Amino acid sequence: MPAKMLTIDNLDLDNRKVFVRVDINTPVNPQTGELLELSRIEEAAITIRDLPNSAVVVGSHQGRVGRYDYISMEKHAKALSRILGKDVTFVEDVFGSAAKSAIEASRPGDIIMLDNLRFTAEENMEFSPRDAEKTVLVSRLKGYVNACVLDAFPTAHRAHPSIIGFAELVPTCAGRVVAKELIKLERIFAIEKGPYVTVLGGAKVNDRIEAIDALIANQRADKVLLSGLVALVFLKSKGRYRGPLEIENEQKTLVRARQLLDDHPENFEMPIDAAVRIDGMRREFPVGEVPANVPVLDIGSRTIDRYSRLIKGAGTVFMSGPPGAFEYEEFGVGTENLLKAMAGSFGTTIVSGGHLSAALHRFGIHESIDHVSTAGGALVQYLAGKRLPLIDALERAANKWGS
Ligand code: 3PG
């Protein structure tokens, strides 16, 4: 393993009750509440399959408080059960009496899934390791489990109780997802070279702004190619797009975007043209002429050409968030072409997140990318050279439980 840490091959987890902290936070259809793609659940299943003689207690968060995707884990439990071909008992509880009795009654080979860990207040807050140990979540559960597997790489940047609180209380190690991601990223770090091109899209605007900050500050983004909603925010901050945005804290976000553009004008590339749906058809307009009453659904052809050239000339390319609404065939053009430019580039290529992973499979080029990560924000922090709380927790655990 890259950093000093234990894996499930180093601990004897047979006949133990093992808390497995996964990240199966999954995109949800806002209208129906259905889970949209299952890549994180499929990855988590790899670790769970490798614990056949343990009583496995799966814990994950889903969504963020107040959002449409802040739902229970019942559907995840059903999906995991289908993937594993085994029963997964969903418990509508996190650390109350229902959870504790289910864990107590569990036997080796059983799989329990707790409810959304973020239904508890503490799991929405950051702690120091010592304070995390004292949270109600950790102090209640620690009496019922006697080992912990940390496999939530996409949440590695959050110092939440379930991520950092168990490491020195019960024998703790990395799961298969964390181990695979770290080994792959370490290899990439050994050969990475500039110029660094980051392609950012999707709808999580505030996350992307945080990412831009971290990557530029750490010289990991010589060029940031903006697309998706985040591009519209930056364009609007300069008065070059007039349509609606419908994002949280719009004014504050626009000020931040403008400040980044003013501070680092040479780092940013913004779309020249955009695609919208008019009369059921894809139509492209220069960004300043996009009709104000229709949503932008993709980058336009001139932008695709320019971004593809920049991607092909890069030493390292990182893409997070799709450039367009690729779930509609006619608006998948930007996503398909930029991913294909990455697949054909001689540089090192890293793609982040379940949406883009699904797109790579759809376009048949998954194998041509050097690393496809399950993580978003955590990966950005890692690429920017930040220390991640989950990795720190694994190092503390290795010091305490390693031989
Ligand atoms: C993610 O999808 O990036 C992780 O699940 C972390 O989610 P968060 O950004 O809401 O903490």
Short mmCIF file of C-alpha atoms and ligand atoms in Angstrom, two decimals:
data_model
loop_
_atom_site.label_atom_id
_atom_site.label_comp_id
_atom_site.label_asym_id
_atom_site.label_seq_id
_atom_site.Cartn_x
_atom_site.Cartn_y
_atom_site.Cartn_z
CA MET A 1 0.00 0.00 0.00
CA PRO A 2 1.17 3.56 -0.72
CA ALA A 3 0.72 5.31 2.62
CA LYS A 4 1.24 3.30 5.79
CA MET A 5 -2.07 1.50 6.15
CA LEU A 6 -3.64 -1.91 6.63
CA THR A 7 -5.99 -3.61 4.19
CA ILE A 8 -8.53 -6.39 4.69
CA ASP A 9 -5.72 -8.84 3.87
CA ASN A 10 -3.80 -7.70 6.98
CA LEU A 11 -6.56 -8.04 9.61
CA ASP A 12 -8.38 -11.20 10.63
CA LEU A 13 -11.99 -10.13 10.14
CA ASP A 14 -13.57 -13.60 10.25
CA ASN A 15 -16.33 -13.99 12.87
CA ARG A 16 -16.22 -10.28 13.66
CA LYS A 17 -18.94 -7.65 13.41
CA VAL A 18 -17.42 -5.26 10.92
CA PHE A 19 -18.61 -1.70 10.30
CA VAL A 20 -17.91 -1.06 6.61
CA ARG A 21 -18.03 2.67 5.86
CA VAL A 22 -18.69 2.86 2.12
CA ASP A 23 -19.70 5.81 -0.02
CA ILE A 24 -22.70 4.77 -2.07
CA ASN A 25 -24.01 8.32 -2.32
CA THR A 26 -25.76 7.98 -5.66
CA PRO A 27 -27.37 10.36 -8.19
CA VAL A 28 -31.15 10.36 -7.70
CA ASN A 29 -33.88 11.20 -10.21
CA PRO A 30 -35.43 14.41 -8.75
CA GLN A 31 -38.91 13.46 -9.99
CA THR A 32 -39.14 9.78 -9.05
CA GLY A 33 -36.49 9.38 -6.33
CA GLU A 34 -35.04 6.37 -8.22
CA LEU A 35 -31.28 5.76 -8.11
CA LEU A 36 -29.84 6.75 -11.48
CA GLU A 37 -26.66 4.70 -11.73
CA LEU A 38 -25.15 2.09 -9.46
CA SER A 39 -21.38 2.31 -10.03
CA ARG A 40 -20.53 3.14 -6.40
CA ILE A 41 -22.75 0.31 -5.12
CA GLU A 42 -21.07 -2.10 -7.56
CA GLU A 43 -17.62 -1.01 -6.28
CA ALA A 44 -18.67 -1.33 -2.62
CA ALA A 45 -19.90 -4.88 -3.36
CA ILE A 46 -16.32 -5.91 -4.20
CA THR A 47 -15.21 -5.24 -0.62
CA ILE A 48 -18.33 -6.77 0.93
CA ARG A 49 -17.89 -9.97 -1.13
CA ASP A 50 -14.40 -10.24 0.35
CA LEU A 51 -15.81 -10.42 3.89
CA PRO A 52 -17.77 -13.70 3.60
CA ASN A 53 -17.17 -14.78 7.19
CA SER A 54 -17.93 -11.47 8.92
CA ALA A 55 -21.22 -9.94 10.03
CA VAL A 56 -21.10 -6.86 7.81
CA VAL A 57 -22.71 -3.60 8.94
CA VAL A 58 -22.74 -1.26 5.94
CA GLY A 59 -22.94 2.49 6.58
CA SER A 60 -23.05 5.33 4.05
CA HIS A 61 -24.40 8.83 3.64
CA GLN A 62 -26.71 9.84 0.80
CA GLY A 63 -27.20 13.41 -0.45
CA ARG A 64 -27.06 16.54 1.63
CA VAL A 65 -29.55 17.87 4.18
CA GLY A 66 -32.42 19.72 2.53
CA ARG A 67 -31.78 18.47 -1.00
CA TYR A 68 -33.96 16.17 -3.10
CA ASP A 69 -31.27 13.47 -2.93
CA TYR A 70 -31.32 13.34 0.89
CA ILE A 71 -33.15 10.01 1.01
CA SER A 72 -33.05 6.76 2.98
CA MET A 73 -30.78 3.84 2.08
CA GLU A 74 -33.63 1.40 1.44
CA LYS A 75 -33.21 1.45 -2.35
CA HIS A 76 -29.43 1.12 -1.97
CA ALA A 77 -29.91 -1.98 0.19
CA LYS A 78 -32.14 -3.54 -2.50
CA ALA A 79 -29.63 -2.67 -5.23
CA LEU A 80 -26.73 -4.10 -3.19
CA SER A 81 -28.72 -7.26 -2.55
CA ARG A 82 -29.36 -7.68 -6.32
CA ILE A 83 -25.67 -7.09 -7.12
CA LEU A 84 -24.44 -9.53 -4.45
CA GLY A 85 -27.19 -12.08 -5.05
CA LYS A 86 -27.65 -12.22 -1.25
CA ASP A 87 -30.04 -10.79 1.33
CA VAL A 88 -29.17 -7.36 2.66
CA THR A 89 -31.22 -6.38 5.69
CA PHE A 90 -32.10 -2.69 5.68
CA VAL A 91 -32.49 -1.14 9.15
CA GLU A 92 -34.37 2.14 9.31
CA ASP A 93 -32.03 3.44 12.00
CA VAL A 94 -28.40 4.51 12.50
CA PHE A 95 -27.45 3.96 16.15
CA GLY A 96 -30.77 3.55 18.02
CA SER A 97 -32.21 0.36 19.48
CA ALA A 98 -33.32 -1.04 16.09
CA ALA A 99 -29.77 -0.76 14.71
CA LYS A 100 -28.19 -2.14 17.86
CA SER A 101 -30.55 -5.16 18.05
CA ALA A 102 -30.03 -5.95 14.36
CA ILE A 103 -26.24 -5.84 14.78
CA GLU A 104 -26.43 -7.92 17.95
CA ALA A 105 -28.53 -10.59 16.21
CA SER A 106 -26.31 -10.71 13.10
CA ARG A 107 -24.15 -13.75 12.33
CA PRO A 108 -21.10 -14.27 10.08
CA GLY A 109 -22.25 -14.03 6.46
CA ASP A 110 -25.10 -11.60 7.27
CA ILE A 111 -25.21 -8.13 5.74
CA ILE A 112 -27.05 -5.24 7.39
CA MET A 113 -27.40 -1.79 5.90
CA LEU A 114 -27.92 1.12 8.28
CA ASP A 115 -29.96 4.12 7.24
CA ASN A 116 -28.45 7.35 5.81
CA LEU A 117 -25.72 8.29 8.31
CA ARG A 118 -26.41 11.98 7.60
CA PHE A 119 -29.86 11.56 9.18
CA THR A 120 -27.85 12.09 12.38
CA ALA A 121 -26.68 15.67 13.06
CA GLU A 122 -23.09 14.72 13.87
CA GLU A 123 -22.45 13.12 10.50
CA ASN A 124 -22.93 16.54 8.90
CA MET A 125 -20.13 18.09 10.97
CA GLU A 126 -16.35 17.98 10.97
CA PHE A 127 -14.44 16.83 14.10
CA SER A 128 -10.93 16.28 15.36
CA PRO A 129 -10.14 12.55 15.75
CA ARG A 130 -10.47 12.74 19.56
CA ASP A 131 -13.82 14.56 19.38
CA ALA A 132 -15.10 12.19 16.70
CA GLU A 133 -14.51 9.29 19.11
CA LYS A 134 -16.82 11.02 21.61
CA THR A 135 -19.72 11.56 19.21
CA VAL A 136 -22.94 9.69 19.96
CA LEU A 137 -22.68 7.87 16.61
CA VAL A 138 -19.26 6.42 17.35
CA SER A 139 -19.71 5.85 21.08
CA ARG A 140 -23.01 3.97 20.55
CA LEU A 141 -21.87 1.83 17.61
CA LYS A 142 -18.42 0.99 18.95
CA GLY A 143 -19.94 -1.28 21.60
CA TYR A 144 -21.63 -3.38 18.89
CA VAL A 145 -18.95 -3.72 16.21
CA ASN A 146 -15.43 -4.97 16.73
CA ALA A 147 -13.69 -3.94 13.50
CA CYS A 148 -13.99 -1.22 10.89
CA VAL A 149 -13.26 -1.14 7.16
CA LEU A 150 -12.92 2.33 5.65
CA ASP A 151 -13.88 2.20 1.99
CA ALA A 152 -15.48 5.61 1.38
CA PHE A 153 -12.85 7.16 -0.87
CA PRO A 154 -15.28 9.79 -2.27
CA THR A 155 -15.80 11.04 1.32
CA ALA A 156 -12.11 10.90 2.24
CA HIS A 157 -11.98 14.72 2.50
CA ARG A 158 -14.67 14.89 5.22
CA ALA A 159 -13.64 14.60 8.89
CA HIS A 160 -17.03 13.08 9.77
CA PRO A 161 -17.42 10.73 12.78
CA SER A 162 -17.98 7.57 10.73
CA ILE A 163 -14.87 8.32 8.66
CA ILE A 164 -12.37 9.20 11.37
CA GLY A 165 -13.90 8.12 14.69
CA PHE A 166 -13.36 4.34 14.79
CA ALA A 167 -9.70 4.14 13.69
CA GLU A 168 -8.16 3.85 17.14
CA LEU A 169 -11.13 2.29 18.94
CA VAL A 170 -11.47 -0.94 16.94
CA PRO A 171 -9.07 -2.60 14.46
CA THR A 172 -9.48 -0.59 11.26
CA CYS A 173 -8.20 -1.03 7.71
CA ALA A 174 -8.78 0.10 4.12
CA GLY A 175 -11.34 -1.61 1.90
CA ARG A 176 -10.80 -2.57 -1.75
CA VAL A 177 -12.03 0.74 -3.22
CA VAL A 178 -9.71 2.88 -1.10
CA ALA A 179 -6.77 0.54 -1.71
CA LYS A 180 -7.34 0.47 -5.48
CA GLU A 181 -7.75 4.25 -5.75
CA LEU A 182 -4.62 4.99 -3.74
CA ILE A 183 -2.42 2.49 -5.58
CA LYS A 184 -3.60 3.84 -8.96
CA LEU A 185 -3.21 7.49 -7.95
CA GLU A 186 0.22 6.88 -6.53
CA ARG A 187 1.35 5.39 -9.87
CA ILE A 188 -0.15 8.34 -11.70
CA PHE A 189 1.63 10.79 -9.41
CA ALA A 190 4.92 9.06 -10.21
CA ILE A 191 4.58 9.84 -13.93
CA GLU A 192 2.35 12.92 -14.10
CA LYS A 193 3.61 15.89 -16.08
CA GLY A 194 2.40 19.32 -17.19
CA PRO A 195 0.76 21.18 -18.65
CA TYR A 196 -2.17 20.33 -16.37
CA VAL A 197 -5.59 20.73 -17.94
CA THR A 198 -8.72 20.45 -15.80
CA VAL A 199 -12.11 20.08 -17.46
CA LEU A 200 -14.92 21.03 -15.11
CA GLY A 201 -18.62 20.66 -15.77
CA GLY A 202 -21.77 19.42 -14.11
CA ALA A 203 -24.11 21.19 -11.75
CA LYS A 204 -22.29 21.18 -8.36
CA VAL A 205 -21.12 24.78 -8.77
CA ASN A 206 -19.80 25.46 -5.27
CA ASP A 207 -17.82 22.20 -5.26
CA ARG A 208 -16.27 23.14 -8.60
CA ILE A 209 -15.29 26.58 -7.35
CA GLU A 210 -13.61 25.00 -4.31
CA ALA A 211 -11.83 22.61 -6.70
CA ILE A 212 -10.60 25.45 -8.93
CA ASP A 213 -9.25 27.30 -5.89
CA ALA A 214 -7.36 24.25 -4.62
CA LEU A 215 -5.98 23.18 -8.00
CA ILE A 216 -4.80 26.64 -9.08
CA ALA A 217 -3.25 27.35 -5.67
CA ASN A 218 -1.25 24.11 -5.95
CA GLN A 219 -0.15 24.59 -9.58
CA ARG A 220 -2.26 21.67 -10.75
CA ALA A 221 -4.39 23.62 -13.24
CA ASP A 222 -2.51 25.48 -15.97
CA LYS A 223 -5.80 25.59 -17.86
CA VAL A 224 -9.32 25.18 -16.50
CA LEU A 225 -11.82 24.41 -19.28
CA LEU A 226 -15.26 25.35 -18.01
CA SER A 227 -18.51 23.76 -19.15
CA GLY A 228 -21.94 22.89 -17.76
CA LEU A 229 -23.63 25.11 -15.18
CA VAL A 230 -20.29 26.19 -13.70
CA ALA A 231 -19.36 27.78 -17.06
CA LEU A 232 -22.63 29.72 -17.11
CA VAL A 233 -21.84 31.09 -13.63
CA PHE A 234 -18.43 32.33 -14.77
CA LEU A 235 -19.87 33.75 -18.01
CA LYS A 236 -22.66 35.49 -16.11
CA SER A 237 -20.17 36.96 -13.62
CA LYS A 238 -18.66 38.81 -16.60
CA GLY A 239 -22.04 39.77 -18.09
CA ARG A 240 -21.58 37.38 -21.03
CA TYR A 241 -24.61 35.21 -20.28
CA ARG A 242 -28.00 36.59 -19.31
CA GLY A 243 -30.16 33.50 -18.73
CA PRO A 244 -31.29 32.20 -15.30
CA LEU A 245 -28.95 30.10 -13.12
CA GLU A 246 -31.15 28.91 -10.23
CA ILE A 247 -28.26 28.17 -7.85
CA GLU A 248 -27.89 28.67 -4.09
CA ASN A 249 -26.32 31.98 -2.99
CA GLU A 250 -26.22 33.21 -6.56
CA GLN A 251 -24.83 36.69 -5.84
CA LYS A 252 -22.04 35.41 -3.60
CA THR A 253 -21.12 32.72 -6.11
CA LEU A 254 -21.00 35.22 -8.97
CA VAL A 255 -18.68 37.49 -6.97
CA ARG A 256 -16.36 34.55 -6.22
CA ALA A 257 -16.32 33.45 -9.88
CA ARG A 258 -15.51 36.97 -11.04
CA GLN A 259 -12.71 37.26 -8.50
CA LEU A 260 -11.15 33.99 -9.72
CA LEU A 261 -11.33 35.19 -13.33
CA ASP A 262 -9.76 38.53 -12.38
CA ASP A 263 -7.00 36.89 -10.32
CA HIS A 264 -6.11 34.18 -12.87
CA PRO A 265 -7.27 35.39 -16.29
CA GLU A 266 -4.73 33.24 -18.15
CA ASN A 267 -5.92 30.00 -16.47
CA PHE A 268 -9.52 29.98 -17.66
CA GLU A 269 -11.18 28.94 -20.89
CA MET A 270 -14.90 29.58 -21.24
CA PRO A 271 -17.36 28.29 -23.85
CA ILE A 272 -17.65 30.30 -27.05
CA ASP A 273 -20.93 28.69 -28.03
CA ALA A 274 -23.68 26.60 -26.43
CA ALA A 275 -26.46 24.20 -27.43
CA VAL A 276 -30.12 24.49 -26.43
CA ARG A 277 -33.32 22.65 -27.35
CA ILE A 278 -35.70 24.55 -29.61
CA ASP A 279 -38.74 22.82 -31.13
CA GLY A 280 -37.33 19.48 -29.95
CA MET A 281 -34.03 20.00 -31.83
CA ARG A 282 -30.43 20.81 -30.85
CA ARG A 283 -29.59 24.39 -31.87
CA GLU A 284 -26.28 26.15 -31.26
CA PHE A 285 -25.69 29.84 -30.53
CA PRO A 286 -22.69 32.01 -29.64
CA VAL A 287 -22.86 32.34 -25.83
CA GLY A 288 -23.88 36.03 -25.93
CA GLU A 289 -26.87 35.18 -28.17
CA VAL A 290 -28.36 32.19 -26.30
CA PRO A 291 -32.13 32.86 -25.88
CA ALA A 292 -32.77 33.73 -22.21
CA ASN A 293 -35.82 31.47 -21.78
CA VAL A 294 -34.29 28.08 -22.71
CA PRO A 295 -31.87 26.03 -20.61
CA VAL A 296 -28.35 25.49 -21.95
CA LEU A 297 -27.85 21.72 -22.37
CA ASP A 298 -24.39 21.35 -23.92
CA ILE A 299 -21.31 23.18 -25.16
CA GLY A 300 -21.32 24.05 -28.87
CA SER A 301 -19.13 22.72 -31.72
CA ARG A 302 -16.59 25.56 -31.72
CA THR A 303 -16.03 25.10 -27.99
CA ILE A 304 -15.70 21.35 -28.46
CA ASP A 305 -12.98 21.90 -31.10
CA ARG A 306 -11.04 24.36 -28.97
CA TYR A 307 -11.27 22.27 -25.77
CA SER A 308 -10.33 19.07 -27.65
CA ARG A 309 -7.15 20.72 -28.96
CA LEU A 310 -6.18 21.87 -25.45
CA ILE A 311 -6.87 18.38 -24.04
CA LYS A 312 -4.72 16.71 -26.70
CA GLY A 313 -1.81 19.05 -25.92
CA ALA A 314 -1.91 18.38 -22.17
CA GLY A 315 0.54 16.33 -20.11
CA THR A 316 -2.12 15.52 -17.50
CA VAL A 317 -5.88 15.92 -17.98
CA PHE A 318 -8.44 15.69 -15.22
CA MET A 319 -12.19 15.82 -15.92
CA SER A 320 -14.89 16.20 -13.29
CA GLY A 321 -18.59 16.73 -14.11
CA PRO A 322 -20.14 16.22 -17.55
CA PRO A 323 -19.96 19.13 -20.04
CA GLY A 324 -23.59 18.61 -21.11
CA ALA A 325 -26.85 16.80 -20.38
CA PHE A 326 -25.55 13.58 -21.96
CA GLU A 327 -28.59 11.61 -20.80
CA TYR A 328 -30.29 13.15 -23.89
CA GLU A 329 -28.57 11.77 -26.99
CA GLU A 330 -28.42 15.08 -28.89
CA PHE A 331 -26.82 16.83 -25.90
CA GLY A 332 -24.17 14.17 -25.29
CA VAL A 333 -22.02 15.56 -28.12
CA GLY A 334 -19.79 17.70 -25.86
CA THR A 335 -19.31 14.94 -23.27
CA GLU A 336 -18.58 12.31 -25.93
CA ASN A 337 -16.08 14.43 -27.86
CA LEU A 338 -14.14 15.70 -24.85
CA LEU A 339 -13.93 12.20 -23.37
CA LYS A 340 -12.79 10.87 -26.75
CA ALA A 341 -10.14 13.62 -26.91
CA MET A 342 -8.94 12.39 -23.51
CA ALA A 343 -9.02 8.75 -24.58
CA GLY A 344 -6.87 9.62 -27.61
CA SER A 345 -4.40 11.86 -25.78
CA PHE A 346 -0.81 10.89 -24.97
CA GLY A 347 -1.09 12.58 -21.57
CA THR A 348 -2.11 11.00 -18.27
CA THR A 349 -5.91 10.97 -18.00
CA ILE A 350 -8.08 10.93 -14.89
CA VAL A 351 -11.88 11.00 -14.92
CA SER A 352 -13.90 11.56 -11.78
CA GLY A 353 -17.39 10.56 -10.68
CA GLY A 354 -20.12 8.07 -11.50
CA HIS A 355 -21.80 10.16 -14.21
CA LEU A 356 -18.67 10.35 -16.32
CA SER A 357 -17.85 6.72 -15.64
CA ALA A 358 -21.30 5.81 -17.02
CA ALA A 359 -20.64 8.05 -20.05
CA LEU A 360 -17.29 6.32 -20.72
CA HIS A 361 -19.02 2.93 -20.70
CA ARG A 362 -21.75 4.27 -23.00
CA PHE A 363 -19.14 5.51 -25.52
CA GLY A 364 -17.05 2.32 -25.19
CA ILE A 365 -13.83 4.09 -24.12
CA HIS A 366 -13.64 3.28 -20.40
CA GLU A 367 -10.47 1.23 -20.90
CA SER A 368 -8.64 4.10 -22.65
CA ILE A 369 -8.59 6.34 -19.56
CA ASP A 370 -5.70 5.90 -17.10
CA HIS A 371 -7.82 6.21 -13.97
CA VAL A 372 -11.58 6.40 -13.52
CA SER A 373 -12.27 7.33 -9.92
CA THR A 374 -15.48 6.94 -7.92
CA ALA A 375 -14.64 10.22 -6.16
CA GLY A 376 -15.34 13.88 -6.93
CA GLY A 377 -14.36 16.44 -4.30
CA ALA A 378 -12.04 14.07 -2.45
CA LEU A 379 -10.09 13.34 -5.61
CA VAL A 380 -9.69 17.05 -6.33
CA GLN A 381 -8.30 17.64 -2.85
CA TYR A 382 -5.95 14.68 -3.30
CA LEU A 383 -4.78 15.92 -6.72
CA ALA A 384 -4.23 19.36 -5.18
CA GLY A 385 -1.87 17.71 -2.67
CA LYS A 386 -4.08 18.11 0.42
CA ARG A 387 -4.03 15.60 3.28
CA LEU A 388 -7.30 13.68 3.52
CA PRO A 389 -8.87 12.84 6.92
CA LEU A 390 -9.72 9.27 5.86
CA ILE A 391 -6.10 8.58 4.90
CA ASP A 392 -4.91 10.10 8.19
CA ALA A 393 -7.35 7.82 10.02
CA LEU A 394 -5.96 4.78 8.20
CA GLU A 395 -2.42 5.80 9.13
CA ARG A 396 -3.38 6.21 12.79
CA ALA A 397 -5.06 2.79 12.65
CA ALA A 398 -1.98 1.19 11.10
CA ASN A 399 0.18 2.60 13.90
CA LYS A 400 -2.18 1.25 16.51
CA TRP A 401 -3.26 -2.11 15.04
CA GLY A 402 -0.41 -3.03 12.69
CA SER A 403 2.10 -5.58 13.87
C1 3PG B 1 -19.38 12.88 -3.22
O1 3PG B 1 -20.30 12.47 -3.93
O2 3PG B 1 -18.52 13.68 -3.62
C2 3PG B 1 -19.23 12.29 -1.85
O3 3PG B 1 -20.23 11.36 -1.58
C3 3PG B 1 -19.18 13.35 -0.78
O4 3PG B 1 -20.41 14.02 -0.73
P1 3PG B 1 -20.47 15.49 -0.10
O5 3PG B 1 -19.72 16.40 -1.05
O6 3PG B 1 -21.93 15.81 0.01
O7 3PG B 1 -19.77 15.44 1.25
#
